[in-house]
mmCIF file of C-alpha atoms in Angstrom:
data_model
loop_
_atom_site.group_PDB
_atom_site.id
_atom_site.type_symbol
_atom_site.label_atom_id
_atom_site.label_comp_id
_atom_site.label_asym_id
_atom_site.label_seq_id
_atom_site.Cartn_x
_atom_site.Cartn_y
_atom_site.Cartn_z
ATOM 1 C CA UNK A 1 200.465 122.804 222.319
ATOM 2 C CA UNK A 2 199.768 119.490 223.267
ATOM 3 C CA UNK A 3 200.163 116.570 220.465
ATOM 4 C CA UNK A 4 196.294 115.056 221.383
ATOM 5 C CA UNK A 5 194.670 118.891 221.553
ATOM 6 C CA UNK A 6 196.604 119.532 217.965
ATOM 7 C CA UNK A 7 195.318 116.571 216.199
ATOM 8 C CA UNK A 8 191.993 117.012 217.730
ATOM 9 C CA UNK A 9 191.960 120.898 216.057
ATOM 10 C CA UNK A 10 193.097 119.295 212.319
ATOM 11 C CA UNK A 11 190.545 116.600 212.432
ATOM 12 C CA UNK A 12 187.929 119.462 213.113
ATOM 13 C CA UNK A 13 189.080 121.368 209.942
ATOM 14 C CA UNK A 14 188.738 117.886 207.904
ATOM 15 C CA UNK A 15 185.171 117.727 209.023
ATOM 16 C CA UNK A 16 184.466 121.180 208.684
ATOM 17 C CA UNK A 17 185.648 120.822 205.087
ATOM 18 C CA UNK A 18 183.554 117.329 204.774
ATOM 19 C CA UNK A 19 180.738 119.564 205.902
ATOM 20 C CA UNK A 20 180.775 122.150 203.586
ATOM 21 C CA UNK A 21 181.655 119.580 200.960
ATOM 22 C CA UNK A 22 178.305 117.942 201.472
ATOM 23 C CA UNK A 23 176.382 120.769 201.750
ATOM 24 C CA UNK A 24 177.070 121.303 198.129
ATOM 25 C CA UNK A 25 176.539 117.265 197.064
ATOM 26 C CA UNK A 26 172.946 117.863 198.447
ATOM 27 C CA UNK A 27 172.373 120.750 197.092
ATOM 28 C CA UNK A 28 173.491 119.889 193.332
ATOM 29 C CA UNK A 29 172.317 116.460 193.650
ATOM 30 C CA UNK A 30 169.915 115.435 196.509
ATOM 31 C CA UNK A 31 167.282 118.737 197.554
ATOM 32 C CA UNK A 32 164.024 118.212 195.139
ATOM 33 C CA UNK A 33 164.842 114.686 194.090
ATOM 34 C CA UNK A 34 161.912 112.347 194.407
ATOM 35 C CA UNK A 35 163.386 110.719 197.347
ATOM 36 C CA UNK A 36 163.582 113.962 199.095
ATOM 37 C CA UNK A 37 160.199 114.940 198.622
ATOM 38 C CA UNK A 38 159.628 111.572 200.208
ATOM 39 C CA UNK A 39 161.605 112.055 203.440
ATOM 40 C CA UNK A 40 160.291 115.562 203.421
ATOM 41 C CA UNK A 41 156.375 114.009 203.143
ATOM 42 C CA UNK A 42 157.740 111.087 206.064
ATOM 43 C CA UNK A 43 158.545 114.444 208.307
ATOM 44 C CA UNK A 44 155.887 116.260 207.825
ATOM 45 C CA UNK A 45 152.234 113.756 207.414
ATOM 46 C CA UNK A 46 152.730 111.514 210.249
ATOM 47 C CA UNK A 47 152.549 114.298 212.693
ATOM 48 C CA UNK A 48 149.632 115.882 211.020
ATOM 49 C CA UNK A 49 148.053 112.473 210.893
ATOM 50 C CA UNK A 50 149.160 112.458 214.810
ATOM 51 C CA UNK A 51 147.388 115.599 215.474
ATOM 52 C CA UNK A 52 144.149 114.745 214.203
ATOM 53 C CA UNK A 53 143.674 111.226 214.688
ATOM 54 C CA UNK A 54 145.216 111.031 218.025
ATOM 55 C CA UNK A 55 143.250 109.717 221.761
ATOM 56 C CA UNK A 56 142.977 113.432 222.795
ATOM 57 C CA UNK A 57 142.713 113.091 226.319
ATOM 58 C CA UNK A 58 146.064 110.609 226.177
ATOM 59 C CA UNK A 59 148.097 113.083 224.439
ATOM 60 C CA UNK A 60 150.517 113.804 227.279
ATOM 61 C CA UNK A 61 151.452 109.840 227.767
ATOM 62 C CA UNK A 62 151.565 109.268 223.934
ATOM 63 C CA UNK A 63 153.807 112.313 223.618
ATOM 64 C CA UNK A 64 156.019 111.353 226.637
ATOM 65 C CA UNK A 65 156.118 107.732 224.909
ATOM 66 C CA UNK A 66 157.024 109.321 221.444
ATOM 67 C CA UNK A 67 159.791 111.701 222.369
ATOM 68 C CA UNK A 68 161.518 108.593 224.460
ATOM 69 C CA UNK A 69 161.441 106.573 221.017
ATOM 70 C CA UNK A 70 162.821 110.144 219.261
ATOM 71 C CA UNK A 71 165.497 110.150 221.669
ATOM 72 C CA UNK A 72 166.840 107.090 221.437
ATOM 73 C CA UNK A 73 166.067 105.830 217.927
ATOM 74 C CA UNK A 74 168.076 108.819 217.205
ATOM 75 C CA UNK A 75 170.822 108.168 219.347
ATOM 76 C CA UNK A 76 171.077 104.391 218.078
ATOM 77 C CA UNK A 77 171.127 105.689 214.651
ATOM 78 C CA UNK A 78 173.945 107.484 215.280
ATOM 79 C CA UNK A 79 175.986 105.115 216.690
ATOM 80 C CA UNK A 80 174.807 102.620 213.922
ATOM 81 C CA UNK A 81 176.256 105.347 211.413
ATOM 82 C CA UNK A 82 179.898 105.554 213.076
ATOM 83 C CA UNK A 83 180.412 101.968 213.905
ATOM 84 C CA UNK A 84 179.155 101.338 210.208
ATOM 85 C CA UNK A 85 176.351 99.554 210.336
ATOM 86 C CA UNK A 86 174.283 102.003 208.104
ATOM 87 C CA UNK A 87 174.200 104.704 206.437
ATOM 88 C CA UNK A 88 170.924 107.155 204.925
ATOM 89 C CA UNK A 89 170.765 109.210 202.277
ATOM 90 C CA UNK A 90 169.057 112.227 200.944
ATOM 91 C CA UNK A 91 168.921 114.522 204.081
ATOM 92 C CA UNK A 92 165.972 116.670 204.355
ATOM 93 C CA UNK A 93 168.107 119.549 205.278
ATOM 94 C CA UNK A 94 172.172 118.720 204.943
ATOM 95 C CA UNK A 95 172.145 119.942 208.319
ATOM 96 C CA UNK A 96 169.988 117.381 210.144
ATOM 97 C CA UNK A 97 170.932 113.657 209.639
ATOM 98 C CA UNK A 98 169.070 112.242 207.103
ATOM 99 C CA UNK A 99 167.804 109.882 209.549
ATOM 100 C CA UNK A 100 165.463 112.057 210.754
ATOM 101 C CA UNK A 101 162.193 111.400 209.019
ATOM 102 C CA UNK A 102 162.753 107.553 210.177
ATOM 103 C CA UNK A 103 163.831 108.665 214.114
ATOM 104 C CA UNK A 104 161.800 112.168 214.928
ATOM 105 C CA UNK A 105 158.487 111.386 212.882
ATOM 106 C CA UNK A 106 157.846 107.346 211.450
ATOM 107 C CA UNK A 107 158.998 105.908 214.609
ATOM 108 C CA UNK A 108 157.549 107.912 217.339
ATOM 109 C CA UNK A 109 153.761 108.373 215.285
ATOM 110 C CA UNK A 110 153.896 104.591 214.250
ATOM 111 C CA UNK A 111 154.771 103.914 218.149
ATOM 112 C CA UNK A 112 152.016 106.653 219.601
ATOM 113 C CA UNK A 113 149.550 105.250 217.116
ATOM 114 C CA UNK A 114 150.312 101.629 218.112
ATOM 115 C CA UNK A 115 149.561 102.574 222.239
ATOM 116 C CA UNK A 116 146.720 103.898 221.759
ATOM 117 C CA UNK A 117 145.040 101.295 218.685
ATOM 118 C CA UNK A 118 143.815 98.033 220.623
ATOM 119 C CA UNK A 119 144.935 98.855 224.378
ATOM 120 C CA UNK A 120 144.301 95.747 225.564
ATOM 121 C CA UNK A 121 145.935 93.546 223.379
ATOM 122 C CA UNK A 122 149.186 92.132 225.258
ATOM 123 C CA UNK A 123 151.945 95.001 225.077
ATOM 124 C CA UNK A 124 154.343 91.806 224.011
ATOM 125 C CA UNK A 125 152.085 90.934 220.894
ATOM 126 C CA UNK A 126 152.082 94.438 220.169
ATOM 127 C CA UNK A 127 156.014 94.681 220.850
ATOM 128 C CA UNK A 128 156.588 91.912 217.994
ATOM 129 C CA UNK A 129 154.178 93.011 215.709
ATOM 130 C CA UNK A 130 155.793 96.237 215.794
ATOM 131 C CA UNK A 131 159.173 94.842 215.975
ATOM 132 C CA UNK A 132 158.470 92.716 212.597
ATOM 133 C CA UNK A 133 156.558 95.344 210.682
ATOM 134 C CA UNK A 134 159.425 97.775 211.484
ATOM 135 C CA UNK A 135 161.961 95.196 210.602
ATOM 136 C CA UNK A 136 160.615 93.558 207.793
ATOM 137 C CA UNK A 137 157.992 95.684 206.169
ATOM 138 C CA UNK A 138 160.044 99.788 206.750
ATOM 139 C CA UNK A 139 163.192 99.005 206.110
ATOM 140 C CA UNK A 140 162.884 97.036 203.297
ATOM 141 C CA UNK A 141 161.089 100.380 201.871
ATOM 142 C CA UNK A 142 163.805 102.817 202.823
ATOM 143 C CA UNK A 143 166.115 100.577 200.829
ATOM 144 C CA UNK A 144 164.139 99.712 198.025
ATOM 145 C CA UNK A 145 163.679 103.869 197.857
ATOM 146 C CA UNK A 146 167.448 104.167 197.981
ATOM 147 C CA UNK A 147 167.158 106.049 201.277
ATOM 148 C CA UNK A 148 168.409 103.382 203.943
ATOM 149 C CA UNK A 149 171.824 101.054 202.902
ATOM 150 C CA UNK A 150 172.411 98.385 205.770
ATOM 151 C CA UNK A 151 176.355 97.788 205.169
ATOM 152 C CA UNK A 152 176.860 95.144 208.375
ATOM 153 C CA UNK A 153 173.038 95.319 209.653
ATOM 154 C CA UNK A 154 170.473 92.124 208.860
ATOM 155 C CA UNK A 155 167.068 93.354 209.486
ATOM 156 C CA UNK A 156 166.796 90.486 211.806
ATOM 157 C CA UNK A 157 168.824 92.277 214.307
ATOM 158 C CA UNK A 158 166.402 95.273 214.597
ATOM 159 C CA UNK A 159 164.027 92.994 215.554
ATOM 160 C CA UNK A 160 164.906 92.870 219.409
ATOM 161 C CA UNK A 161 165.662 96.294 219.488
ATOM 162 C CA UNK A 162 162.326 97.410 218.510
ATOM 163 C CA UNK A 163 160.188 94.871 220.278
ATOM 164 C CA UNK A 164 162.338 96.372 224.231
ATOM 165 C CA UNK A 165 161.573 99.934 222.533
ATOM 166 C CA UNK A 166 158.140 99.475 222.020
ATOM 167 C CA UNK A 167 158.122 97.329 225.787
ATOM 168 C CA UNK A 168 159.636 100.375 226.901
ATOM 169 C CA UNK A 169 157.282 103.331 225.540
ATOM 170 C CA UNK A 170 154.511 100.895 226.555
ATOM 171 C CA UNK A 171 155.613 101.472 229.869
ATOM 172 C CA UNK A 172 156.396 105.012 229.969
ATOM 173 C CA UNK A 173 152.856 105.691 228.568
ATOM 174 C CA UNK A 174 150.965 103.688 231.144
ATOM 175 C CA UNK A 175 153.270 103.980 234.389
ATOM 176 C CA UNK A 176 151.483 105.523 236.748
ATOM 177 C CA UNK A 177 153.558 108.511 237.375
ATOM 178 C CA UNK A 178 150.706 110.494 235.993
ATOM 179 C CA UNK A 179 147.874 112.157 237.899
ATOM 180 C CA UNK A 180 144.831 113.374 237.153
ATOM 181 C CA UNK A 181 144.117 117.258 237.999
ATOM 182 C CA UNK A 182 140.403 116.679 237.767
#
């Protein structure tokens, strides 16, 4: 068998073994902890919230606009975790990366909410506010909750990311790729 292909096969056992390793951290240490409840609560409201107190006839852009952040605020996260950056703690499920309140629920709600509160305030004004408030304001939380642990990051840095994100969701939500069947 090939060197590369049998190296490949004993890392796999290592991280099936880190798997099943954590599996039993969370669930003798982390599942019902107040910081769980928390991350499960950051799932779970903001959609509800969504679903009630969205622009009903918008939902299809906001959506659109919200699964784009999902997508790649959980891909960045990701890639923040391997090259370092970051790490999270107390997974909702030790399946699912405990990133996932932050990536599939705060930051697409906070983003849909955003386009559709004050439309025609300047999507750049929005962009920073959102970028600074993300930044400065959520992160700041997760850590002080012992949830998020920046180990190379400044919050400063998230700062551009956030403001093209939001640019970017702004644009998916008001292109004009979508028609009216009326």
């Amino acid at each position: 068998m090939n060197k590369g292909i049998e190296r490949i096969q004993e890392l796999f056992e290592k991280i099936h073994e880190i798997n099943n390793e954590q599996i039993q951290i969370w669930l003798e240490y982390i599942v019902f902890t107040w910081q769980w409840w928390i991350g499960l609560g950051l799932t779970i409201i903001p959609w509800i919230l969504w679903f009630l107190f969205r622009k009903k006839d918008s939902s299809l852009r906001l959506l659109t606009s919200g699964f784009f952040m999902i997508t790649i605020s959980t891909l960045l996260d990701s890639l923040g975790i391997q090259l370092g950056f970051w790490l999270y703690k107390y997974e909702v499920l030790p399946f699912i990366p405990a990133f996932t309140p932050w990536d599939v629920s705060l930051i697409p709600v906070f983003t849909m909410f955003f386009l559709q509160i004050k439309p025609n305030i300047s999507p750049y004004i929005k962009g920073c506010v959102f970028g600074v408030v993300t930044a400065f304001v959520a992160e700041p939380f997760f850590i002080f909750i012992e949830i998020y642990e920046p180990l190379t990051w400044e919050h400063i840095y998230s700062i551009p990311i956030y403001f093209i994100l939001y640019l970017i969701a702004h644009r998916i939500c008001h292109g004009k790729s979508y028609i009216s069947l009326s």
